[in-house]
mmCIF file of C-alpha atoms in Angstrom:
data_model
loop_
_atom_site.group_PDB
_atom_site.id
_atom_site.type_symbol
_atom_site.label_atom_id
_atom_site.label_comp_id
_atom_site.label_asym_id
_atom_site.label_seq_id
_atom_site.Cartn_x
_atom_site.Cartn_y
_atom_site.Cartn_z
ATOM 1 C CA MET A 26 115.240 -20.433 46.112
ATOM 2 C CA TYR A 27 113.423 -16.643 46.535
ATOM 3 C CA GLY A 28 112.386 -16.659 43.567
ATOM 4 C CA VAL A 29 116.112 -16.024 41.571
ATOM 5 C CA GLU A 30 117.273 -16.770 38.686
ATOM 6 C CA PHE A 31 121.085 -17.231 39.232
ATOM 7 C CA ASN A 32 123.293 -16.111 36.321
ATOM 8 C CA TYR A 33 126.404 -18.635 37.691
ATOM 9 C CA LEU A 34 128.852 -17.551 35.394
ATOM 10 C CA ALA A 35 127.907 -14.184 37.298
ATOM 11 C CA ILE A 36 128.653 -15.909 40.582
ATOM 12 C CA LEU A 37 131.925 -17.758 39.516
ATOM 13 C CA VAL A 38 133.621 -14.246 37.803
ATOM 14 C CA SER A 39 132.674 -12.992 41.004
ATOM 15 C CA ALA A 40 134.134 -16.254 42.552
ATOM 16 C CA LEU A 41 137.417 -15.640 40.897
ATOM 17 C CA ALA A 42 137.348 -11.744 41.633
ATOM 18 C CA THR A 43 137.644 -12.543 45.298
ATOM 19 C CA PHE A 44 140.109 -14.516 44.659
ATOM 20 C CA ALA A 45 141.665 -12.153 42.181
ATOM 21 C CA ILE A 46 141.423 -9.188 45.125
ATOM 22 C CA GLY A 47 142.966 -11.672 47.672
ATOM 23 C CA ALA A 48 146.277 -13.057 46.410
ATOM 24 C CA LEU A 49 146.964 -8.244 45.640
ATOM 25 C CA TRP A 50 145.509 -7.898 49.040
ATOM 26 C CA TYR A 51 147.989 -10.644 51.012
ATOM 27 C CA ASN A 52 151.232 -9.936 48.013
ATOM 28 C CA PRO A 53 153.472 -8.687 50.152
ATOM 29 C CA ILE A 54 153.803 -5.590 48.172
ATOM 30 C CA LEU A 55 150.451 -4.958 50.019
ATOM 31 C CA PHE A 56 149.238 -6.230 52.973
ATOM 32 C CA GLY A 57 151.006 -9.594 52.653
ATOM 33 C CA LYS A 58 154.774 -9.141 55.099
ATOM 34 C CA LEU A 59 152.348 -6.118 57.905
ATOM 35 C CA TRP A 60 149.582 -9.263 58.113
ATOM 36 C CA VAL A 61 152.254 -12.128 58.620
ATOM 37 C CA GLN A 62 153.902 -10.068 60.843
ATOM 38 C CA SER A 63 150.718 -8.912 62.828
ATOM 39 C CA HIS A 64 150.096 -12.689 63.423
ATOM 40 C CA GLY A 65 153.917 -13.489 64.287
ATOM 41 C CA TYR A 66 154.441 -15.987 62.221
ATOM 42 C CA THR A 67 158.136 -17.808 61.674
ATOM 43 C CA PRO A 68 159.433 -18.262 58.228
ATOM 44 C CA ALA A 69 158.395 -21.916 59.029
ATOM 45 C CA ASP A 70 155.293 -20.990 60.575
ATOM 46 C CA ILE A 71 154.761 -19.871 56.545
ATOM 47 C CA ASP A 72 156.842 -23.341 54.917
ATOM 48 C CA LYS A 73 154.215 -25.122 57.435
ATOM 49 C CA MET A 74 151.313 -23.467 55.565
ATOM 50 C CA LYS A 75 152.209 -23.504 51.839
ATOM 51 C CA THR A 76 151.870 -27.395 52.148
ATOM 52 C CA SER A 77 148.394 -27.425 53.036
ATOM 53 C CA MET A 78 147.860 -24.235 50.547
ATOM 54 C CA GLY A 79 145.582 -25.814 48.052
ATOM 55 C CA ARG A 80 143.338 -27.249 50.405
ATOM 56 C CA ALA A 81 142.710 -23.744 51.774
ATOM 57 C CA TYR A 82 142.398 -22.029 48.516
ATOM 58 C CA GLY A 83 139.877 -24.888 47.182
ATOM 59 C CA VAL A 84 137.371 -24.908 50.534
ATOM 60 C CA SER A 85 137.981 -20.755 50.471
ATOM 61 C CA PHE A 86 136.386 -20.959 46.680
ATOM 62 C CA ILE A 87 133.934 -22.158 47.090
ATOM 63 C CA ALA A 88 132.981 -20.247 50.177
ATOM 64 C CA TYR A 89 133.418 -17.251 47.454
ATOM 65 C CA LEU A 90 130.786 -19.345 45.689
ATOM 66 C CA VAL A 91 128.768 -19.078 47.905
ATOM 67 C CA VAL A 92 128.639 -16.553 49.217
ATOM 68 C CA ALA A 93 128.111 -14.876 46.189
ATOM 69 C CA ALA A 94 124.468 -16.702 45.345
ATOM 70 C CA VAL A 95 123.744 -15.676 49.109
ATOM 71 C CA MET A 96 125.023 -11.390 47.393
ATOM 72 C CA SER A 97 122.718 -12.225 44.582
ATOM 73 C CA ILE A 98 119.585 -13.164 46.425
ATOM 74 C CA LEU A 99 120.144 -10.455 48.674
ATOM 75 C CA ILE A 100 119.954 -7.798 45.259
ATOM 76 C CA HIS A 101 116.980 -9.781 44.810
ATOM 77 C CA LEU A 102 115.360 -9.479 47.668
ATOM 78 C CA THR A 103 116.225 -5.715 47.767
ATOM 79 C CA GLY A 104 115.114 -5.205 44.074
ATOM 80 C CA ILE A 105 118.940 -3.318 43.619
ATOM 81 C CA ILE A 106 119.325 -2.248 39.916
ATOM 82 C CA ARG A 107 122.793 -0.681 39.800
ATOM 83 C CA TRP A 108 125.642 -1.749 39.688
ATOM 84 C CA GLN A 109 125.662 1.587 42.279
ATOM 85 C CA GLY A 110 124.200 -0.714 44.885
ATOM 86 C CA GLY A 111 125.215 -3.600 44.386
ATOM 87 C CA LEU A 112 128.364 -2.138 45.415
ATOM 88 C CA LYS A 113 126.835 0.346 48.680
ATOM 89 C CA LEU A 114 124.996 -3.595 49.708
ATOM 90 C CA GLY A 115 128.085 -5.261 49.901
ATOM 91 C CA ALA A 116 129.821 -2.736 51.948
ATOM 92 C CA LEU A 117 126.398 -2.561 54.698
ATOM 93 C CA THR A 118 126.744 -6.364 54.785
ATOM 94 C CA TRP A 119 130.142 -6.531 55.030
ATOM 95 C CA LEU A 120 129.188 -3.447 58.237
ATOM 96 C CA GLY A 121 126.943 -5.761 59.025
ATOM 97 C CA PHE A 122 128.164 -9.240 59.400
ATOM 98 C CA ALA A 123 132.071 -9.386 58.310
ATOM 99 C CA ALA A 124 133.604 -6.368 60.345
ATOM 100 C CA THR A 125 130.827 -7.376 63.122
ATOM 101 C CA ILE A 126 131.253 -10.975 63.425
ATOM 102 C CA GLY A 127 135.352 -10.597 62.750
ATOM 103 C CA LEU A 128 135.762 -8.002 65.723
ATOM 104 C CA THR A 129 133.645 -9.655 68.255
ATOM 105 C CA ALA A 130 136.348 -13.140 67.006
ATOM 106 C CA ASN A 131 139.666 -11.001 67.348
ATOM 107 C CA MET A 132 138.641 -9.364 70.646
ATOM 108 C CA TYR A 133 138.289 -13.250 71.854
ATOM 109 C CA SER A 134 141.204 -14.312 70.511
ATOM 110 C CA GLU A 135 144.963 -13.777 71.228
ATOM 111 C CA LYS A 136 145.240 -12.332 67.416
ATOM 112 C CA LYS A 137 146.616 -7.901 66.857
ATOM 113 C CA LEU A 138 144.071 -6.202 66.183
ATOM 114 C CA MET A 139 145.969 -5.812 63.042
ATOM 115 C CA THR A 140 144.876 -8.832 61.504
ATOM 116 C CA PHE A 141 141.355 -8.000 61.675
ATOM 117 C CA VAL A 142 142.371 -4.581 60.179
ATOM 118 C CA ILE A 143 144.183 -5.938 56.961
ATOM 119 C CA ASP A 144 141.487 -9.218 56.141
ATOM 120 C CA ALA A 145 138.459 -6.632 57.443
ATOM 121 C CA GLY A 146 139.343 -5.378 54.343
ATOM 122 C CA TYR A 147 139.974 -7.186 51.963
ATOM 123 C CA GLN A 148 136.491 -8.309 52.817
ATOM 124 C CA LEU A 149 134.950 -5.163 52.907
ATOM 125 C CA VAL A 150 136.959 -5.157 49.017
ATOM 126 C CA TYR A 151 135.428 -8.302 48.204
ATOM 127 C CA LEU A 152 132.268 -7.713 48.770
ATOM 128 C CA MET A 153 131.470 -4.702 47.004
ATOM 129 C CA ALA A 154 133.181 -6.228 43.773
ATOM 130 C CA MET A 155 131.118 -8.974 44.183
ATOM 131 C CA GLY A 156 128.005 -7.152 44.459
ATOM 132 C CA ALA A 157 128.661 -4.438 42.096
ATOM 133 C CA ILE A 158 129.647 -7.133 39.622
ATOM 134 C CA LEU A 159 126.341 -9.661 40.175
ATOM 135 C CA THR A 160 124.248 -6.329 39.886
ATOM 136 C CA ALA A 161 125.655 -4.778 36.630
ATOM 137 C CA TRP A 162 125.398 -8.402 35.355
ATOM 138 C CA ARG A 163 122.118 -9.118 36.625
#
């Protein structure tokens, strides 16, 4: 597709890195407690969410694989060859797509702005990491 020869291992590692970043990001030591609080979740809500975590993790992982594959295409189309360029492409895709779509969705929801800030921060970090990994591993 688009003349891209996918590096499937780099795509897999990028998705795994995104998962690892999320595990740290949403850990109670970093932003987990604030995220739960900003959503207004109760301990009962958290227990209920835990029952469907396998499905949520599976869908998330597939989504991260798709994002990494599309990022590979963008890296190819833009001719980026250094990891720093991949880092910048990740930040640019975040600004143009993830941040704007997420903020708009937040404005039409009953969620606090802090939920957007926490989630958007995670998306910025993982998109930049993906861009750097995929470019360095071309």
